[in-house]
CSV table of C-alpha atoms in Angstrom, one decimal:
chain,number,residue,atom,x,y,z
A,1,MET,CA,-30.8,23.2,-2.2
A,2,THR,CA,-31.1,19.3,-2.6
A,3,PRO,CA,-27.9,17.1,-2.7
A,4,MET,CA,-28.5,16.3,-6.4
A,5,THR,CA,-28.6,19.9,-7.2
A,6,ALA,CA,-25.7,20.7,-5.1
A,7,LEU,CA,-23.6,18.2,-7.0
A,8,LEU,CA,-24.6,18.9,-10.6
A,9,ARG,CA,-23.1,21.9,-12.0
A,10,ASP,CA,-23.1,23.6,-15.4
A,11,THR,CA,-20.0,23.0,-17.6
A,12,VAL,CA,-18.6,24.4,-21.1
A,13,THR,CA,-16.8,22.6,-23.8
A,14,ALA,CA,-13.6,24.1,-25.2
A,15,ARG,CA,-12.5,23.2,-28.8
A,16,LEU,CA,-8.8,22.7,-28.6
A,17,ALA,CA,-6.5,21.4,-31.5
A,18,ALA,CA,-6.5,18.0,-29.7
A,19,GLY,CA,-10.4,18.0,-29.7
A,20,ALA,CA,-13.0,18.8,-27.3
A,21,VAL,CA,-12.8,19.1,-23.6
A,22,GLU,CA,-15.5,19.5,-21.3
A,23,TYR,CA,-14.6,21.4,-18.2
A,24,ARG,CA,-16.2,23.5,-15.4
A,25,LEU,CA,-14.1,26.4,-13.8
A,26,GLU,CA,-15.7,27.9,-10.5
A,27,GLY,CA,-14.5,30.3,-7.8
A,28,GLU,CA,-13.2,33.7,-7.2
A,29,GLY,CA,-9.5,33.2,-6.1
A,30,PRO,CA,-6.4,34.2,-7.8
A,31,GLN,CA,-4.9,30.7,-7.8
A,32,THR,CA,-6.4,27.6,-9.5
A,33,VAL,CA,-6.3,24.0,-8.6
A,34,VAL,CA,-7.0,21.4,-11.4
A,35,ILE,CA,-9.1,18.5,-10.2
A,36,PHE,CA,-9.1,15.3,-12.1
A,37,HIS,CA,-12.0,13.3,-10.8
A,38,GLY,CA,-12.1,9.6,-10.5
A,39,GLY,CA,-14.2,6.9,-12.5
A,40,HIS,CA,-17.8,7.5,-13.3
A,41,MET,CA,-17.4,11.0,-12.6
A,42,ARG,CA,-17.5,13.9,-15.0
A,43,ALA,CA,-16.9,17.8,-14.9
A,44,GLY,CA,-20.4,18.6,-13.9
A,45,LEU,CA,-20.4,16.6,-10.7
A,46,ALA,CA,-18.6,18.3,-7.7
A,47,LEU,CA,-17.6,16.3,-4.8
A,48,GLY,CA,-15.2,17.2,-2.1
A,49,GLU,CA,-14.3,20.5,-3.7
A,50,GLU,CA,-15.5,23.2,-0.9
A,51,VAL,CA,-11.9,22.8,0.8
A,52,PHE,CA,-10.7,24.5,-2.1
A,53,THR,CA,-13.2,27.1,-3.1
A,54,LEU,CA,-13.5,28.0,0.7
A,55,SER,CA,-9.9,28.5,0.9
A,56,GLY,CA,-9.9,31.0,-2.0
A,57,HIS,CA,-9.0,29.0,-4.8
A,58,ARG,CA,-10.7,28.5,-8.2
A,59,VAL,CA,-11.6,25.2,-9.5
A,60,LEU,CA,-10.9,23.8,-12.9
A,61,ALA,CA,-12.2,20.5,-13.2
A,62,PRO,CA,-12.2,18.9,-16.9
A,63,SER,CA,-14.0,15.7,-17.7
A,64,ARG,CA,-11.3,13.1,-18.3
A,65,PRO,CA,-11.2,11.0,-21.5
A,66,GLY,CA,-14.4,9.0,-22.1
A,67,TYR,CA,-16.4,10.9,-19.5
A,68,GLY,CA,-18.9,13.6,-20.0
A,69,GLY,CA,-18.3,15.7,-23.1
A,70,THR,CA,-14.6,14.8,-23.5
A,71,PRO,CA,-14.2,12.2,-26.0
A,72,LEU,CA,-11.5,9.5,-26.2
A,73,THR,CA,-10.6,10.9,-29.6
A,74,THR,CA,-9.2,14.0,-27.8
A,75,ALA,CA,-6.6,11.9,-25.7
A,76,THR,CA,-6.6,8.4,-24.7
A,77,ALA,CA,-3.6,8.2,-22.3
A,78,PRO,CA,-2.9,10.3,-19.2
A,79,ALA,CA,0.2,11.6,-20.7
A,80,ALA,CA,-1.9,13.1,-23.8
A,81,PHE,CA,-4.5,14.5,-21.6
A,82,ALA,CA,-2.1,16.0,-19.3
A,83,ASP,CA,-0.7,17.9,-22.3
A,84,VAL,CA,-4.3,18.8,-23.4
A,85,THR,CA,-5.2,20.1,-19.8
A,86,ALA,CA,-2.0,22.1,-19.7
A,87,ARG,CA,-3.2,23.7,-23.1
A,88,LEU,CA,-6.6,24.5,-21.7
A,89,CYS,CA,-5.1,26.2,-18.6
A,90,ARG,CA,-2.9,28.4,-21.0
A,91,ASP,CA,-6.0,29.3,-22.9
A,92,LEU,CA,-7.8,30.1,-19.7
A,93,GLY,CA,-5.0,32.4,-18.6
A,94,VAL,CA,-3.9,30.1,-15.9
A,95,GLU,CA,0.0,30.6,-15.7
A,96,ARG,CA,0.4,28.5,-12.6
A,97,VAL,CA,-1.5,25.7,-10.9
A,98,ALA,CA,-1.5,25.9,-7.0
A,99,ALA,CA,-2.2,22.2,-7.0
A,100,VAL,CA,-3.1,19.4,-9.4
A,101,VAL,CA,-5.7,17.1,-7.5
A,102,GLY,CA,-6.1,13.5,-8.4
A,103,VAL,CA,-9.1,11.6,-7.2
A,104,SER,CA,-9.2,7.8,-7.3
A,105,ALA,CA,-8.9,6.7,-11.1
A,106,GLY,CA,-7.9,10.4,-11.8
A,107,GLY,CA,-4.8,10.0,-9.7
A,108,ARG,CA,-2.5,8.8,-12.5
A,109,THR,CA,-3.5,11.7,-14.7
A,110,ALA,CA,-2.8,14.3,-11.9
A,111,LEU,CA,0.8,12.8,-11.4
A,112,THR,CA,1.3,12.5,-15.1
A,113,MET,CA,0.6,16.3,-15.5
A,114,ALA,CA,2.8,17.2,-12.6
A,115,ALA,CA,5.7,15.2,-13.9
A,116,ARG,CA,5.3,16.7,-17.5
A,117,HIS,CA,4.5,20.1,-16.5
A,118,PRO,CA,6.7,21.0,-13.4
A,119,ARG,CA,6.7,24.6,-14.3
A,120,LEU,CA,2.9,24.9,-14.4
A,121,VAL,CA,2.2,22.6,-11.3
A,122,ARG,CA,3.2,23.6,-7.9
A,123,ARG,CA,1.8,20.9,-5.8
A,124,VAL,CA,0.1,17.6,-5.9
A,125,ILE,CA,-2.8,16.3,-3.8
A,126,LEU,CA,-4.0,12.7,-4.0
A,127,GLN,CA,-7.3,11.5,-2.6
A,128,SER,CA,-7.9,7.7,-2.6
A,129,ALA,CA,-5.9,7.7,-5.7
A,130,VAL,CA,-4.7,5.0,-7.9
A,131,GLY,CA,-1.1,4.8,-8.3
A,132,PHE,CA,1.2,2.8,-10.7
A,133,LEU,CA,0.7,-0.6,-9.1
A,134,PRO,CA,-1.4,-3.0,-10.9
A,135,TRP,CA,-5.0,-2.0,-10.7
A,136,PRO,CA,-7.8,-3.0,-10.8
A,137,ASP,CA,-8.0,-6.5,-9.5
A,138,ARG,CA,-8.7,-9.2,-11.9
A,139,ARG,CA,-12.4,-9.7,-10.5
A,140,THR,CA,-13.0,-5.8,-11.0
A,141,ARG,CA,-11.2,-5.7,-14.5
A,142,LEU,CA,-13.3,-8.6,-15.9
A,143,GLY,CA,-16.7,-7.2,-14.2
A,144,GLY,CA,-16.0,-3.5,-15.0
A,145,ARG,CA,-15.7,-4.7,-18.8
A,146,LEU,CA,-18.8,-6.4,-18.7
A,147,VAL,CA,-21.1,-4.1,-17.1
A,148,PHE,CA,-19.3,-0.7,-17.6
A,149,ASN,CA,-18.3,-1.1,-21.3
A,150,PRO,CA,-19.8,1.5,-23.6
A,151,GLY,CA,-22.5,-0.7,-25.0
A,152,ALA,CA,-23.7,-1.7,-21.5
A,153,GLU,CA,-23.1,1.2,-18.9
A,154,ALA,CA,-26.1,3.0,-19.9
A,155,ALA,CA,-28.3,0.0,-18.9
A,156,THR,CA,-26.2,-0.6,-15.8
A,157,TRP,CA,-26.7,3.0,-14.4
A,158,ALA,CA,-30.4,2.9,-15.4
A,159,ALA,CA,-30.7,-0.1,-13.1
A,160,VAL,CA,-28.7,1.7,-10.4
A,161,ARG,CA,-31.1,4.6,-10.6
A,162,LEU,CA,-34.2,2.4,-10.4
A,163,LEU,CA,-32.6,0.5,-7.4
A,164,MET,CA,-31.9,3.8,-5.6
A,165,ARG,CA,-35.5,4.9,-6.0
A,166,ALA,CA,-37.3,1.7,-5.3
A,167,ALA,CA,-34.9,0.7,-2.2
A,168,PRO,CA,-32.5,3.4,-1.6
A,169,ARG,CA,-30.9,1.5,1.6
A,170,ALA,CA,-30.4,-1.8,-0.3
A,171,GLY,CA,-29.0,0.3,-3.3
A,172,LEU,CA,-26.3,1.9,-1.0
A,173,ARG,CA,-25.5,-1.3,0.6
A,174,LEU,CA,-24.9,-2.8,-2.7
A,175,LEU,CA,-22.6,-0.1,-3.9
A,176,LEU,CA,-20.6,0.6,-0.8
A,177,ARG,CA,-19.7,-3.1,-0.4
A,178,ASP,CA,-17.0,-2.8,-3.1
A,179,LEU,CA,-15.6,0.4,-1.5
A,180,SER,CA,-14.6,-0.9,1.9
A,181,THR,CA,-12.9,-3.8,3.7
A,182,ARG,CA,-15.2,-3.4,6.5
A,183,PRO,CA,-18.6,-4.9,6.9
A,184,VAL,CA,-21.2,-3.0,5.0
A,185,ARG,CA,-23.4,-2.7,8.0
A,186,GLN,CA,-20.5,-0.7,9.7
A,187,VAL,CA,-20.2,1.4,6.8
A,188,MET,CA,-23.8,2.3,6.7
A,189,ALA,CA,-23.9,3.0,10.3
A,190,GLY,CA,-21.2,5.5,10.2
A,191,LEU,CA,-23.3,7.4,7.7
A,192,SER,CA,-25.4,10.5,8.6
A,193,GLU,CA,-28.8,10.9,6.9
A,194,HIS,CA,-27.2,13.8,5.1
A,195,ASP,CA,-24.4,11.6,3.9
A,196,ARG,CA,-26.6,8.9,2.8
A,197,ALA,CA,-28.8,11.5,0.7
A,198,GLU,CA,-25.5,13.0,-0.9
A,199,LEU,CA,-24.6,9.4,-1.8
A,200,LEU,CA,-27.7,8.5,-3.4
A,201,ALA,CA,-27.7,11.5,-5.2
A,202,LEU,CA,-24.2,11.0,-6.4
A,203,PHE,CA,-24.6,7.2,-7.5
A,204,THR,CA,-27.9,8.4,-9.3
A,205,LEU,CA,-25.8,11.0,-11.4
A,206,MET,CA,-22.7,8.8,-12.3
A,207,ARG,CA,-22.1,7.7,-15.7
A,208,SER,CA,-19.2,5.6,-17.2
A,209,GLY,CA,-19.3,6.5,-20.8
A,210,GLU,CA,-16.0,5.2,-22.5
A,211,GLY,CA,-14.0,6.3,-19.6
A,212,PHE,CA,-14.1,3.5,-17.1
A,213,VAL,CA,-12.8,0.8,-19.6
A,214,ASN,CA,-10.1,3.2,-20.6
A,215,ASP,CA,-9.0,3.8,-17.0
A,216,MET,CA,-8.2,0.1,-16.6
A,217,LEU,CA,-5.7,0.3,-19.1
A,218,PRO,CA,-1.8,0.3,-17.8
A,219,VAL,CA,-0.1,3.7,-17.5
A,220,PRO,CA,3.8,4.3,-17.5
A,221,ASP,CA,5.1,5.0,-13.9
A,222,CYS,CA,6.1,8.5,-13.6
A,223,ALA,CA,6.2,8.8,-9.9
A,224,ARG,CA,10.0,9.5,-9.5
A,225,GLN,CA,9.7,12.4,-11.9
A,226,VAL,CA,6.9,14.4,-9.5
A,227,THR,CA,9.4,16.5,-7.7
A,228,GLN,CA,6.8,18.8,-6.3
A,229,PRO,CA,5.4,18.8,-2.7
A,230,ALA,CA,2.7,16.0,-2.5
A,231,LEU,CA,0.0,15.1,0.1
A,232,VAL,CA,-1.1,11.6,-0.4
A,233,ILE,CA,-4.5,10.9,1.4
A,234,ALA,CA,-5.8,7.3,1.7
A,235,SER,CA,-7.7,4.9,4.0
A,236,ARG,CA,-6.4,1.4,5.0
A,237,THR,CA,-9.8,0.2,4.9
A,238,ASP,CA,-10.2,1.2,0.9
A,239,ARG,CA,-11.3,-1.8,-1.1
A,240,SER,CA,-11.4,0.1,-4.5
A,241,VAL,CA,-7.8,1.4,-4.4
A,242,PRO,CA,-5.6,-0.5,-1.8
A,243,PHE,CA,-3.8,1.5,0.6
A,244,SER,CA,-0.5,0.0,-0.9
A,245,HIS,CA,-1.1,2.4,-3.8
A,246,ALA,CA,-0.6,5.4,-1.4
A,247,GLU,CA,2.4,3.7,0.3
A,248,SER,CA,4.3,3.1,-3.0
A,249,LEU,CA,3.6,6.6,-4.3
A,250,VAL,CA,5.1,8.0,-1.0
A,251,ALA,CA,8.1,5.7,-1.0
A,252,THR,CA,9.0,6.7,-4.6
A,253,MET,CA,8.0,10.5,-4.7
A,254,PRO,CA,10.8,12.6,-3.3
A,255,ARG,CA,8.8,15.1,-1.5
A,256,ALA,CA,5.5,13.3,-0.6
A,257,GLU,CA,3.6,13.0,2.9
A,258,LEU,CA,1.3,10.4,3.6
A,259,VAL,CA,-2.0,11.5,5.6
A,260,GLU,CA,-4.1,8.4,6.8
A,261,SER,CA,-7.9,8.8,6.7
A,262,ARG,CA,-10.0,7.0,9.2
A,263,ALA,CA,-12.8,6.8,6.7
A,264,ASP,CA,-14.5,3.5,6.3
A,265,GLY,CA,-13.2,2.8,2.8
A,266,HIS,CA,-13.1,4.7,-0.4
A,267,LEU,CA,-15.0,7.8,0.3
A,268,ILE,CA,-12.9,10.1,2.6
A,269,TRP,CA,-15.1,12.9,2.5
A,270,PHE,CA,-17.8,11.2,4.5
A,271,ALA,CA,-15.5,10.3,7.4
A,272,PRO,CA,-15.5,12.0,10.9
A,273,ASP,CA,-12.1,12.9,10.6
A,274,TYR,CA,-12.6,14.7,7.1
A,275,PRO,CA,-12.6,18.2,8.8
A,276,ALA,CA,-9.0,17.7,10.2
A,277,ILE,CA,-7.8,16.4,6.8
A,278,ALA,CA,-9.4,19.3,5.2
A,279,GLY,CA,-7.5,21.6,7.5
A,280,LYS,CA,-4.3,19.7,6.3
A,281,ILE,CA,-5.1,20.5,2.9
A,282,LYS,CA,-5.5,24.2,3.4
A,283,ASP,CA,-2.2,24.3,5.3
A,284,PHE,CA,-0.5,22.4,2.5
A,285,LEU,CA,-2.0,25.0,-0.1
A,286,ALA,CA,-1.1,27.9,2.2
A,287,ALA,CA,2.6,26.8,2.4
A,288,GLY,CA,3.4,28.6,-0.8
């Protein structure tokens, strides 16, 4: 199996009262985790999910609004999509969610779902997640609206794919530069050949749709209403989502624990200490 085929999975589309929701449901376990992936991702792309499936959980991954087959007409705000996802869970027979997982820009949706549906969601896991501090910074906001708006994102990602094929090392250096505060040469040196191949595949498959511009809109802060146990995983060298987001969430949520990743930036799954973090996630889920 190549890195690209390992990342790309089949999805289905549910037709709910609110609208269409693209999702993927994988695994055989009796308990389900709901994963809200980050920017430029959709339900058909699986990243960092093995820790859940190998610990006996099913994974329910919906495409957030504006990504993949979930249009913005289904739900624009995280609160509305949290309610839509809760409805999807009920339709799929999921009466309790072992954990809602928020990755990067999906963090605010995960937190909002936990706050709005405490009887459904038992635990919260955040991975390099955007909290409720101002995000993104002004440069990213302006640049994101320019190159990732719905009229330009297809051309932007076509150019990325061309670069990844023609000059993969240069392409990785270009994209990783915005994900870490460390020199990009240091980030590249810390990646194995397998890691580089997986990242090349991931960046080749990404799209922004209408989702990324929507992600940059402000979201009401509900962190104090998240009373479930929460595991907040973040790296101090993350340029995409500053470590202050994790610190703010842990200081606000009553039952949150901070786990510091030693990753060279945003992509915690490619760090040497990720096996230890995965063990922490498994223990957290097993705590009941």
